[in-house]
Amino acid sequence: MESKESIKKELGQILASRLFEGKKQASNFLAYIIEETLIGRGDKITQYGIAIEALGKPAEFCPTENPAVRVEAGRVRKLLEEYYASEGSSSKLRIILPSGSYQPVFETSSSTTSVQHFSPKSIQSLGPKVHISYPDTALIRDDALRGLVYNMRSLLPMTLGNFREVRIALARVSQPKGHKVDELEAAWRHHQAEFLLQCSTEVIEAGFAIKFVLFHTLTREQLWSDSAQMPVHYTQTTLEMVFSQLILETFSLHRGIAMAYWSRYWKMQSDIPCHYRVLVEHIHFIQDKSGDANLQAFLEACQARTERYHDDALAHLHYAVLCLYAYMLRTKPTDNLETQWHRLALRALELNPGNALAHSIFALECFHRGDYEMGKVEIETARQVNPFDHTGGHLLAVGLCALRHTELAFNLLCELAGLDSRYPDPLRVVPCLFYFRRGEFAKNARSASQYAALGGWEIFGTLVNHCRTDDCKSCIQVLSHAVDDLPTNHGNHTLPTSDFWENIQQRLVHCQIQKLGF
């Protein structure tokens, strides 16, 4: 065993790191179990002891009824893995919390071996990484514009960071004086970021204009661009709405153009990295081909990861989501599905504390087994944890509809779309139209000519009939064929120009109406 001094020194470096900054419970948890181990009581550490001594729980705390200690253990375990994959990658001594144990172990290894052992590729399923570039504030003379850029640099990574499926490269790409840096090359070479999101700003007569341009760094292809206008005296709510719409258009699981391109890019390669496969197959299923064969590929990816890595947070989370799809498509025996869904939903919640999608799928699992009160609590928790999670929200609407809670699904869909629930819109009675195939059916149905191209009221009536008779599989098949047959649908990664700013304004008005109680 390493010396107590070296272990305490390593603990101090961990607690002072950026990853543990502000995480009081995780820090107390780690400090407590290490202290107990160093004084020879490591094998006697209990959940109750951790709860009382480290987490400040009351004396009547019951570990069998309250999973707080297990959840915090999973959180600490992941933080340690992330620490040694980033800030602590050069550490000779490593503190490890083995799965299923509360007693830490201490390992010494060479830096090369350590990085390989703790590489995220072999521990956690991952999604793409994006590098965000902003204007250089040193070159901005307008104080108000400079303030806007500072707010963007602070708020956008924080908002996007709520989504576990996307990683963010926070470090700035330095530009030597007199040299123009190739941002696409630098984003990949320095950060291994597969996407570059360029943010630019300018002063206009009405206030400010913000422009976003999204590139894929490996192919150097521009995938998407759009802009938004901000008043001079904008509020944080307005800026949050802009970023929320940005994430919906680019990085949301069910509709994001970056996620669709990323999935297709890797599907065309000879081999998909094992730590990418779960998300690649999930995105391919909901955005491109929502059929049995693609669900099977998604299932095999989830099974492979969860069987090999019992703490793979994203794999367990998306495996739990897959159980909903299996229920909708009736691909698994009901008794096996109920047991597996319940187990995976609980495990996903434990491995992904504070994750809106985890709370969303657990809420649906609660409704599936008849625990409606808990389900409603979990829905509210999911909406509060991350109000910008459109994928989780739309998944809730789809799942509630499939589970025959149509009124709740309808109300939730109205809230997500920022629409006036008093206005009759028949499309909203089929939530799948907004979730599968990038929501193209619902978007194109806004235009009379495009609606006719989709098949008009005849196809819509067929969809409603399938929805009302619990035939989710046929509903998804019909809407997929309708989208495939659209003359304007090119079948590639590009999406039609969106009403970016119009959607933001609509949602701002909806929020104001809700505040006024109408």
Short mmCIF file of C-alpha atoms in Angstrom, two decimals:
data_model
loop_
_atom_site.label_atom_id
_atom_site.label_comp_id
_atom_site.label_asym_id
_atom_site.label_seq_id
_atom_site.Cartn_x
_atom_site.Cartn_y
_atom_site.Cartn_z
CA MET A 1 0.00 0.00 0.00
CA GLU A 2 1.20 3.52 -0.77
CA SER A 3 2.23 5.84 2.05
CA LYS A 4 -0.51 7.72 3.84
CA GLU A 5 1.17 11.01 2.96
CA SER A 6 1.12 10.32 -0.79
CA ILE A 7 -2.52 9.20 -0.63
CA LYS A 8 -3.54 12.33 1.28
CA LYS A 9 -1.62 14.47 -1.20
CA GLU A 10 -3.41 12.80 -4.12
CA LEU A 11 -6.76 13.29 -2.35
CA GLY A 12 -6.00 16.98 -1.89
CA GLN A 13 -5.23 17.38 -5.59
CA ILE A 14 -8.47 15.64 -6.53
CA LEU A 15 -10.60 17.77 -4.21
CA ALA A 16 -8.94 20.93 -5.55
CA SER A 17 -9.59 19.95 -9.17
CA ARG A 18 -12.12 21.58 -11.46
CA LEU A 19 -14.21 18.41 -11.59
CA PHE A 20 -14.77 18.35 -7.82
CA GLU A 21 -15.18 22.12 -7.48
CA GLY A 22 -18.51 22.91 -5.83
CA LYS A 23 -19.38 19.22 -5.39
CA LYS A 24 -19.54 19.16 -1.60
CA GLN A 25 -21.32 15.81 -1.23
CA ALA A 26 -18.94 14.00 -3.58
CA SER A 27 -15.92 15.56 -1.86
CA ASN A 28 -17.18 14.62 1.61
CA PHE A 29 -17.95 11.09 0.41
CA LEU A 30 -14.46 10.57 -1.03
CA ALA A 31 -12.67 12.13 1.94
CA TYR A 32 -14.62 9.97 4.39
CA ILE A 33 -14.00 6.60 2.72
CA ILE A 34 -10.29 7.38 2.31
CA GLU A 35 -9.94 8.47 5.92
CA GLU A 36 -11.67 5.31 7.12
CA THR A 37 -9.41 3.18 4.92
CA LEU A 38 -6.21 4.88 6.09
CA ILE A 39 -7.02 4.21 9.75
CA GLY A 40 -7.72 0.55 9.00
CA ARG A 41 -11.52 0.51 8.85
CA GLY A 42 -11.92 0.29 5.07
CA ASP A 43 -13.54 -3.13 5.16
CA LYS A 44 -16.07 -1.89 7.72
CA ILE A 45 -17.40 1.06 5.70
CA THR A 46 -21.20 0.91 5.48
CA GLN A 47 -23.88 2.84 3.63
CA TYR A 48 -25.28 4.02 6.95
CA GLY A 49 -21.89 5.30 8.10
CA ILE A 50 -21.38 7.21 4.86
CA ALA A 51 -24.88 8.67 5.05
CA ILE A 52 -24.48 9.94 8.62
CA GLU A 53 -20.81 10.93 8.71
CA ALA A 54 -20.25 12.17 5.15
CA LEU A 55 -23.60 13.14 3.66
CA GLY A 56 -25.22 14.62 6.76
CA LYS A 57 -28.29 12.39 6.73
CA PRO A 58 -30.46 12.09 9.87
CA ALA A 59 -30.04 9.18 12.29
CA GLU A 60 -33.25 7.53 11.04
CA PHE A 61 -31.76 7.17 7.54
CA CYS A 62 -32.55 3.75 6.01
CA PRO A 63 -30.19 2.58 3.21
CA THR A 64 -32.62 -0.04 1.93
CA GLU A 65 -35.32 2.57 1.31
CA ASN A 66 -33.15 5.53 0.29
CA PRO A 67 -30.60 5.07 -2.55
CA ALA A 68 -28.74 8.32 -1.76
CA VAL A 69 -25.46 6.60 -0.83
CA ARG A 70 -25.51 4.32 -3.88
CA VAL A 71 -26.27 7.25 -6.16
CA GLU A 72 -23.43 9.30 -4.65
CA ALA A 73 -21.05 6.34 -4.97
CA GLY A 74 -21.82 6.11 -8.68
CA ARG A 75 -21.26 9.83 -9.02
CA VAL A 76 -17.89 9.71 -7.21
CA ARG A 77 -16.82 6.70 -9.27
CA LYS A 78 -17.52 8.56 -12.51
CA LEU A 79 -15.85 11.74 -11.29
CA LEU A 80 -12.69 9.80 -10.48
CA GLU A 81 -12.70 8.19 -13.91
CA GLU A 82 -13.15 11.58 -15.58
CA TYR A 83 -10.45 13.11 -13.40
CA TYR A 84 -7.84 10.52 -14.38
CA ALA A 85 -8.86 10.81 -18.02
CA SER A 86 -8.28 14.59 -17.96
CA GLU A 87 -6.72 16.68 -15.17
CA GLY A 88 -5.13 13.75 -13.37
CA SER A 89 -3.92 11.86 -16.44
CA SER A 90 -0.25 12.22 -15.40
CA SER A 91 -0.77 11.12 -11.78
CA LYS A 92 1.42 8.20 -10.70
CA LEU A 93 -0.89 7.32 -7.82
CA ARG A 94 -4.55 6.71 -8.56
CA ILE A 95 -7.53 6.39 -6.25
CA ILE A 96 -10.14 3.94 -7.52
CA LEU A 97 -13.60 3.13 -6.18
CA PRO A 98 -14.41 -0.38 -7.46
CA SER A 99 -17.94 -1.12 -8.59
CA GLY A 100 -20.07 -2.56 -5.78
CA SER A 101 -17.65 -1.47 -3.06
CA TYR A 102 -17.27 1.52 -0.76
CA GLN A 103 -13.60 0.80 0.05
CA PRO A 104 -11.19 2.65 -2.25
CA VAL A 105 -8.06 1.05 -3.65
CA PHE A 106 -4.81 2.77 -4.57
CA GLU A 107 -2.80 1.94 -7.67
CA THR A 108 0.59 3.06 -8.95
CA SER A 109 1.35 2.73 -12.63
CA SER A 110 3.21 4.40 -15.44
CA SER A 111 1.50 7.31 -17.14
CA THR A 112 1.12 5.38 -20.40
CA THR A 113 -0.54 2.40 -18.74
CA SER A 114 -2.72 4.63 -16.60
CA VAL A 115 -4.10 6.65 -19.47
CA GLN A 116 -4.94 3.48 -21.34
CA HIS A 117 -6.61 1.91 -18.30
CA PHE A 118 -8.70 4.96 -17.54
CA SER A 119 -9.40 5.96 -21.11
CA PRO A 120 -13.07 6.89 -21.50
CA LYS A 121 -13.11 4.64 -24.56
CA SER A 122 -12.93 1.56 -22.35
CA ILE A 123 -15.09 2.77 -19.48
CA GLN A 124 -18.06 4.85 -20.64
CA SER A 125 -20.14 5.11 -23.78
CA LEU A 126 -19.69 8.53 -25.31
CA GLY A 127 -21.15 10.91 -27.84
CA PRO A 128 -19.43 13.47 -30.06
CA LYS A 129 -17.31 16.33 -28.77
CA VAL A 130 -17.92 19.91 -29.90
CA HIS A 131 -15.52 22.84 -29.74
CA ILE A 132 -17.27 26.19 -29.39
CA SER A 133 -15.51 29.29 -30.71
CA TYR A 134 -16.48 32.83 -29.78
CA PRO A 135 -15.36 36.30 -30.87
CA ASP A 136 -12.18 37.55 -29.20
CA THR A 137 -13.40 39.94 -26.51
CA ALA A 138 -10.08 41.80 -26.62
CA LEU A 139 -10.99 43.03 -30.10
CA ILE A 140 -14.53 44.16 -29.22
CA ARG A 141 -14.77 47.87 -28.40
CA ASP A 142 -18.52 48.02 -27.76
CA ASP A 143 -19.04 47.36 -24.04
CA ALA A 144 -22.56 45.96 -24.47
CA LEU A 145 -21.49 43.61 -27.25
CA ARG A 146 -18.50 42.46 -25.21
CA GLY A 147 -20.85 41.77 -22.31
CA LEU A 148 -23.06 39.66 -24.57
CA VAL A 149 -20.07 37.55 -25.64
CA TYR A 150 -19.05 37.05 -22.01
CA ASN A 151 -22.58 35.89 -21.20
CA MET A 152 -22.54 33.51 -24.16
CA ARG A 153 -19.20 32.03 -23.12
CA SER A 154 -20.58 31.43 -19.65
CA LEU A 155 -24.11 30.25 -20.40
CA LEU A 156 -23.82 28.17 -23.58
CA PRO A 157 -21.34 25.55 -22.24
CA MET A 158 -23.32 25.34 -19.01
CA THR A 159 -26.59 24.76 -20.91
CA LEU A 160 -25.08 22.25 -23.32
CA GLY A 161 -23.26 20.57 -20.45
CA ASN A 162 -26.59 19.35 -19.08
CA PHE A 163 -26.69 16.83 -21.92
CA ARG A 164 -24.52 13.77 -21.23
CA GLU A 165 -24.61 12.71 -24.89
CA VAL A 166 -22.46 15.66 -25.96
CA ARG A 167 -18.98 16.54 -24.72
CA ILE A 168 -17.58 20.07 -24.78
CA ALA A 169 -14.02 21.17 -25.49
CA LEU A 170 -13.73 24.21 -23.24
CA ALA A 171 -10.13 25.28 -23.96
CA ARG A 172 -9.75 28.12 -26.46
CA VAL A 173 -7.75 27.73 -29.65
CA SER A 174 -4.90 30.22 -29.35
CA GLN A 175 -4.15 32.41 -32.36
CA PRO A 176 -0.56 33.71 -32.57
CA LYS A 177 -0.27 37.28 -33.75
CA GLY A 178 0.03 37.53 -37.50
CA HIS A 179 -1.15 33.95 -38.05
CA LYS A 180 -4.67 32.90 -38.95
CA VAL A 181 -5.47 29.58 -37.30
CA ASP A 182 -7.39 26.91 -39.18
CA GLU A 183 -10.10 26.43 -36.55
CA LEU A 184 -11.36 23.17 -38.01
CA GLU A 185 -7.92 21.60 -37.98
CA ALA A 186 -7.11 22.99 -34.53
CA ALA A 187 -10.42 21.80 -33.04
CA TRP A 188 -9.64 18.25 -34.12
CA ARG A 189 -5.88 18.23 -33.52
CA HIS A 190 -5.95 19.83 -30.07
CA HIS A 191 -9.29 18.63 -28.72
CA GLN A 192 -10.37 15.68 -30.90
CA ALA A 193 -13.61 17.62 -31.37
CA GLU A 194 -15.67 16.22 -34.23
CA PHE A 195 -17.72 19.41 -34.45
CA LEU A 196 -16.90 23.09 -34.44
CA LEU A 197 -19.65 25.54 -33.50
CA GLN A 198 -18.70 29.08 -34.49
CA CYS A 199 -20.53 31.87 -32.69
CA SER A 200 -20.27 35.42 -34.02
CA THR A 201 -21.97 38.62 -32.93
CA GLU A 202 -22.54 42.12 -34.26
CA VAL A 203 -24.37 45.29 -33.32
CA ILE A 204 -27.49 46.00 -35.38
CA GLU A 205 -30.08 48.76 -35.22
CA ALA A 206 -32.48 46.74 -33.05
CA GLY A 207 -29.77 45.44 -30.70
CA PHE A 208 -27.51 42.48 -31.48
CA ALA A 209 -27.35 39.68 -34.01
CA ILE A 210 -25.93 36.28 -33.08
CA LYS A 211 -24.94 33.89 -35.85
CA PHE A 212 -24.17 30.20 -35.41
CA VAL A 213 -22.35 28.03 -37.95
CA LEU A 214 -21.79 24.30 -37.39
CA PHE A 215 -19.01 22.28 -39.07
CA HIS A 216 -17.93 18.66 -39.01
CA THR A 217 -14.17 18.87 -38.47
CA LEU A 218 -13.22 15.54 -40.08
CA THR A 219 -14.99 16.22 -43.39
CA ARG A 220 -14.78 20.04 -43.09
CA GLU A 221 -18.42 20.20 -44.15
CA GLN A 222 -20.72 23.00 -43.04
CA LEU A 223 -23.85 21.33 -41.71
CA TRP A 224 -26.03 24.14 -40.45
CA SER A 225 -26.19 27.87 -39.84
CA ASP A 226 -28.78 30.24 -38.44
CA SER A 227 -29.09 33.48 -36.53
CA ALA A 228 -31.08 35.22 -33.85
CA GLN A 229 -31.68 38.84 -32.96
CA MET A 230 -31.36 40.11 -29.41
CA PRO A 231 -32.73 43.40 -28.07
CA VAL A 232 -30.30 45.79 -26.42
CA HIS A 233 -31.81 45.07 -23.00
CA TYR A 234 -32.14 41.32 -23.37
CA THR A 235 -32.83 39.03 -20.43
CA GLN A 236 -31.13 35.79 -19.49
CA THR A 237 -34.40 34.03 -20.34
CA THR A 238 -34.14 35.27 -23.92
CA LEU A 239 -30.54 34.07 -24.19
CA GLU A 240 -31.49 30.71 -22.69
CA MET A 241 -34.29 30.35 -25.25
CA VAL A 242 -31.81 31.02 -28.06
CA PHE A 243 -29.46 28.33 -26.76
CA SER A 244 -32.35 25.95 -26.16
CA GLN A 245 -33.46 26.27 -29.78
CA LEU A 246 -29.83 25.93 -30.91
CA ILE A 247 -29.45 22.65 -29.00
CA LEU A 248 -32.78 21.36 -30.33
CA GLU A 249 -31.70 22.03 -33.92
CA THR A 250 -28.15 20.70 -33.61
CA PHE A 251 -27.48 18.38 -30.66
CA SER A 252 -30.81 16.90 -29.55
CA LEU A 253 -31.00 13.13 -29.91
CA HIS A 254 -34.27 13.01 -31.82
CA ARG A 255 -33.76 15.93 -34.17
CA GLY A 256 -30.24 17.38 -33.92
CA ILE A 257 -28.48 17.72 -37.25
CA ALA A 258 -25.05 17.20 -35.67
CA MET A 259 -26.18 13.97 -34.05
CA ALA A 260 -27.73 12.72 -37.30
CA TYR A 261 -24.57 13.49 -39.27
CA TRP A 262 -22.35 11.93 -36.60
CA SER A 263 -24.42 8.73 -36.58
CA ARG A 264 -24.44 8.45 -40.37
CA TYR A 265 -20.73 9.20 -40.60
CA TRP A 266 -19.85 6.32 -38.29
CA LYS A 267 -22.41 3.98 -39.86
CA MET A 268 -20.56 4.44 -43.16
CA GLN A 269 -17.18 3.57 -41.65
CA SER A 270 -15.82 0.03 -41.68
CA ASP A 271 -15.82 -0.07 -37.89
CA ILE A 272 -17.68 1.92 -35.23
CA PRO A 273 -15.68 2.59 -32.03
CA CYS A 274 -17.23 0.43 -29.32
CA HIS A 275 -17.76 3.40 -26.99
CA TYR A 276 -19.74 5.20 -29.74
CA ARG A 277 -21.93 2.31 -30.84
CA VAL A 278 -24.83 2.74 -28.37
CA LEU A 279 -25.51 6.36 -29.34
CA VAL A 280 -24.79 5.79 -33.03
CA GLU A 281 -27.41 3.04 -33.18
CA HIS A 282 -29.94 4.91 -31.02
CA ILE A 283 -29.76 8.04 -33.15
CA HIS A 284 -29.95 5.96 -36.33
CA PHE A 285 -33.11 4.31 -34.99
CA ILE A 286 -35.04 7.44 -34.06
CA GLN A 287 -33.78 9.80 -36.78
CA ASP A 288 -33.32 7.57 -39.84
CA LYS A 289 -34.80 4.05 -39.75
CA SER A 290 -37.24 3.19 -36.96
CA GLY A 291 -37.66 -0.47 -37.82
CA ASP A 292 -37.14 -3.85 -36.17
CA ALA A 293 -33.71 -4.43 -37.73
CA ASN A 294 -32.39 -1.12 -36.46
CA LEU A 295 -33.88 -1.68 -33.02
CA GLN A 296 -32.09 -5.03 -32.94
CA ALA A 297 -28.77 -3.34 -33.77
CA PHE A 298 -29.42 -0.84 -30.99
CA LEU A 299 -30.27 -3.69 -28.60
CA GLU A 300 -27.08 -5.60 -29.42
CA ALA A 301 -24.98 -2.48 -28.82
CA CYS A 302 -26.62 -1.91 -25.42
CA GLN A 303 -26.24 -5.53 -24.38
CA ALA A 304 -22.56 -5.63 -25.35
CA ARG A 305 -21.70 -2.50 -23.36
CA THR A 306 -23.74 -3.24 -20.23
CA GLU A 307 -22.50 -6.81 -20.01
CA ARG A 308 -18.87 -5.73 -20.29
CA TYR A 309 -19.02 -2.48 -18.31
CA HIS A 310 -21.46 -2.59 -15.42
CA ASP A 311 -21.00 1.14 -14.71
CA ASP A 312 -21.45 2.39 -18.27
CA ALA A 313 -23.87 5.21 -17.47
CA LEU A 314 -25.03 6.13 -20.97
CA ALA A 315 -25.36 2.51 -22.07
CA HIS A 316 -27.69 1.70 -19.17
CA LEU A 317 -29.65 4.91 -19.72
CA HIS A 318 -30.24 4.31 -23.42
CA TYR A 319 -30.92 0.63 -22.82
CA ALA A 320 -33.76 1.73 -20.52
CA VAL A 321 -35.07 4.00 -23.30
CA LEU A 322 -34.88 1.06 -25.68
CA CYS A 323 -37.29 -0.82 -23.39
CA LEU A 324 -39.94 1.80 -24.19
CA TYR A 325 -39.37 1.30 -27.92
CA ALA A 326 -39.60 -2.48 -27.42
CA TYR A 327 -42.92 -1.98 -25.62
CA MET A 328 -44.20 0.22 -28.45
CA LEU A 329 -43.08 -2.18 -31.20
CA ARG A 330 -44.08 -5.27 -29.17
CA THR A 331 -40.71 -6.95 -29.79
CA LYS A 332 -40.19 -8.57 -26.35
CA PRO A 333 -42.39 -10.76 -24.13
CA THR A 334 -44.26 -8.55 -21.66
CA ASP A 335 -43.10 -10.35 -18.50
CA ASN A 336 -39.41 -10.18 -19.45
CA LEU A 337 -39.76 -6.56 -20.53
CA GLU A 338 -41.34 -5.45 -17.24
CA THR A 339 -38.52 -6.94 -15.16
CA GLN A 340 -35.76 -5.67 -17.41
CA TRP A 341 -37.22 -2.19 -17.85
CA HIS A 342 -37.61 -1.71 -14.10
CA ARG A 343 -34.05 -2.87 -13.40
CA LEU A 344 -32.51 -0.74 -16.15
CA ALA A 345 -34.52 2.38 -15.27
CA LEU A 346 -33.35 2.19 -11.64
CA ARG A 347 -29.76 1.54 -12.68
CA ALA A 348 -29.86 4.41 -15.18
CA LEU A 349 -31.09 6.74 -12.45
CA GLU A 350 -28.34 5.57 -10.11
CA LEU A 351 -25.58 5.98 -12.71
CA ASN A 352 -26.88 9.29 -14.08
CA PRO A 353 -27.78 11.45 -11.06
CA GLY A 354 -29.41 14.73 -11.99
CA ASN A 355 -30.01 13.65 -15.58
CA ALA A 356 -33.35 14.68 -17.09
CA LEU A 357 -33.53 11.81 -19.58
CA ALA A 358 -32.92 9.30 -16.77
CA HIS A 359 -35.79 10.79 -14.75
CA SER A 360 -37.98 10.82 -17.88
CA ILE A 361 -37.55 7.14 -18.68
CA PHE A 362 -37.96 6.22 -15.01
CA ALA A 363 -41.22 8.21 -14.98
CA LEU A 364 -42.50 6.22 -17.95
CA GLU A 365 -41.48 2.95 -16.31
CA CYS A 366 -43.46 4.03 -13.22
CA PHE A 367 -46.54 4.64 -15.37
CA HIS A 368 -45.98 1.28 -17.07
CA ARG A 369 -46.24 -0.60 -13.76
CA GLY A 370 -49.07 1.57 -12.41
CA ASP A 371 -47.21 3.84 -9.98
CA TYR A 372 -48.79 7.01 -11.33
CA GLU A 373 -48.00 9.30 -8.40
CA MET A 374 -44.29 8.51 -8.54
CA GLY A 375 -44.42 8.88 -12.32
CA LYS A 376 -45.84 12.39 -12.05
CA VAL A 377 -43.17 13.33 -9.49
CA GLU A 378 -40.45 12.06 -11.83
CA ILE A 379 -41.89 14.01 -14.77
CA GLU A 380 -41.76 17.20 -12.73
CA THR A 381 -38.22 16.37 -11.59
CA ALA A 382 -37.09 15.83 -15.19
CA ARG A 383 -38.56 19.17 -16.30
CA GLN A 384 -36.91 20.99 -13.39
CA VAL A 385 -33.51 19.29 -13.73
CA ASN A 386 -33.15 20.34 -17.37
CA PRO A 387 -35.97 22.45 -18.83
CA PHE A 388 -34.07 22.55 -22.15
CA ASP A 389 -34.19 18.77 -22.70
CA HIS A 390 -36.58 18.57 -25.64
CA THR A 391 -35.68 14.96 -26.36
CA GLY A 392 -36.65 13.86 -22.85
CA GLY A 393 -39.83 15.91 -23.04
CA HIS A 394 -40.89 14.53 -26.40
CA LEU A 395 -39.99 11.02 -25.23
CA LEU A 396 -42.33 11.54 -22.28
CA ALA A 397 -45.14 12.61 -24.60
CA VAL A 398 -44.57 9.61 -26.89
CA GLY A 399 -44.35 7.19 -23.98
CA LEU A 400 -47.38 8.54 -22.15
CA CYS A 401 -49.41 8.27 -25.34
CA ALA A 402 -48.25 4.67 -25.87
CA LEU A 403 -49.17 3.90 -22.25
CA ARG A 404 -52.67 5.38 -22.84
CA HIS A 405 -52.27 8.57 -20.81
CA THR A 406 -53.23 10.69 -23.80
CA GLU A 407 -54.40 13.80 -21.96
CA LEU A 408 -51.15 14.09 -20.03
CA ALA A 409 -49.20 13.47 -23.25
CA PHE A 410 -51.21 16.18 -25.05
CA ASN A 411 -50.62 18.77 -22.32
CA LEU A 412 -46.91 18.03 -22.22
CA LEU A 413 -46.61 18.29 -26.00
CA CYS A 414 -48.36 21.67 -25.95
CA GLU A 415 -45.85 22.91 -23.40
CA LEU A 416 -42.86 21.60 -25.35
CA ALA A 417 -43.98 23.10 -28.63
CA GLY A 418 -44.86 26.42 -27.00
CA LEU A 419 -48.36 26.27 -28.44
CA ASP A 420 -51.68 27.58 -27.20
CA SER A 421 -53.56 24.51 -25.96
CA ARG A 422 -56.86 26.29 -26.58
CA TYR A 423 -56.20 26.28 -30.32
CA PRO A 424 -57.29 23.00 -31.96
CA ASP A 425 -54.32 21.42 -33.72
CA PRO A 426 -55.05 17.79 -34.64
CA LEU A 427 -51.39 16.98 -35.28
CA ARG A 428 -50.67 17.11 -31.56
CA VAL A 429 -52.80 14.06 -30.87
CA VAL A 430 -50.01 11.87 -32.35
CA PRO A 431 -46.80 12.67 -30.41
CA CYS A 432 -44.73 10.27 -32.58
CA LEU A 433 -45.01 12.80 -35.42
CA PHE A 434 -42.79 15.18 -33.43
CA TYR A 435 -40.26 12.60 -32.24
CA PHE A 436 -39.42 10.00 -34.88
CA ARG A 437 -37.72 10.86 -38.19
CA ARG A 438 -36.55 14.24 -36.89
CA GLY A 439 -40.14 15.46 -36.53
CA GLU A 440 -40.21 16.05 -40.29
CA PHE A 441 -43.87 15.06 -40.58
CA ALA A 442 -45.01 17.70 -38.08
CA LYS A 443 -42.73 20.36 -39.58
CA ASN A 444 -43.84 19.76 -43.16
CA ALA A 445 -47.50 19.52 -42.20
CA ARG A 446 -47.47 23.26 -41.43
CA SER A 447 -47.56 23.94 -45.18
CA ALA A 448 -50.70 23.03 -47.13
CA SER A 449 -48.72 21.85 -50.17
CA GLN A 450 -46.30 19.79 -48.08
CA TYR A 451 -49.17 18.36 -46.07
CA ALA A 452 -50.76 17.21 -49.31
CA ALA A 453 -47.43 15.65 -50.33
CA LEU A 454 -47.41 13.75 -47.04
CA GLY A 455 -50.75 12.20 -47.95
CA GLY A 456 -53.05 14.78 -46.44
CA TRP A 457 -55.95 13.90 -44.20
CA GLU A 458 -56.10 10.33 -45.48
CA ILE A 459 -52.63 9.48 -44.15
CA PHE A 460 -53.25 11.50 -41.01
CA GLY A 461 -56.46 9.58 -40.37
CA THR A 462 -54.52 6.32 -40.73
CA LEU A 463 -51.95 7.56 -38.23
CA VAL A 464 -54.61 8.56 -35.72
CA ASN A 465 -56.34 5.20 -36.10
CA HIS A 466 -53.09 3.32 -35.42
CA CYS A 467 -52.37 5.58 -32.45
CA ARG A 468 -55.81 5.10 -30.94
CA THR A 469 -55.68 1.31 -31.34
CA ASP A 470 -52.27 1.05 -29.61
CA ASP A 471 -50.57 0.06 -32.88
CA CYS A 472 -47.46 2.21 -32.39
CA LYS A 473 -45.43 0.09 -34.80
CA SER A 474 -47.77 0.73 -37.73
CA CYS A 475 -47.99 4.41 -36.80
CA ILE A 476 -44.21 4.79 -36.96
CA GLN A 477 -44.03 2.83 -40.23
CA VAL A 478 -46.69 4.99 -41.90
CA LEU A 479 -45.10 8.28 -40.86
CA SER A 480 -41.67 7.01 -42.00
CA HIS A 481 -43.00 6.11 -45.45
CA ALA A 482 -44.73 9.49 -45.69
CA VAL A 483 -41.50 11.35 -44.88
CA ASP A 484 -39.52 9.17 -47.31
CA ASP A 485 -41.96 10.04 -50.11
CA LEU A 486 -41.66 13.80 -49.64
CA PRO A 487 -40.36 15.32 -52.90
CA THR A 488 -38.27 17.86 -50.96
CA ASN A 489 -36.69 15.20 -48.72
CA HIS A 490 -33.23 14.48 -50.10
CA GLY A 491 -32.49 11.67 -47.69
CA ASN A 492 -29.14 13.05 -46.59
CA HIS A 493 -27.86 14.96 -43.60
CA THR A 494 -29.13 18.41 -44.57
CA LEU A 495 -32.29 19.80 -43.04
CA PRO A 496 -34.56 22.48 -44.47
CA THR A 497 -34.13 26.01 -43.18
CA SER A 498 -35.84 26.33 -39.82
CA ASP A 499 -37.83 29.21 -38.42
CA PHE A 500 -35.14 29.61 -35.79
CA TRP A 501 -35.90 33.07 -34.44
CA GLU A 502 -39.65 32.70 -35.00
CA ASN A 503 -39.68 29.56 -32.84
CA ILE A 504 -37.74 31.35 -30.10
CA GLN A 505 -40.18 34.26 -30.07
CA GLN A 506 -43.14 31.88 -30.01
CA ARG A 507 -41.77 30.08 -26.97
CA LEU A 508 -41.00 33.37 -25.20
CA VAL A 509 -44.62 34.45 -25.70
CA HIS A 510 -45.80 31.05 -24.42
CA CYS A 511 -43.65 31.42 -21.29
CA GLN A 512 -45.08 34.88 -20.68
CA ILE A 513 -48.65 33.56 -21.04
CA GLN A 514 -47.90 30.79 -18.53
CA LYS A 515 -46.52 33.33 -16.04
CA LEU A 516 -49.69 35.40 -16.37
CA GLY A 517 -51.77 32.29 -15.67
CA PHE A 518 -53.74 32.20 -18.91
#
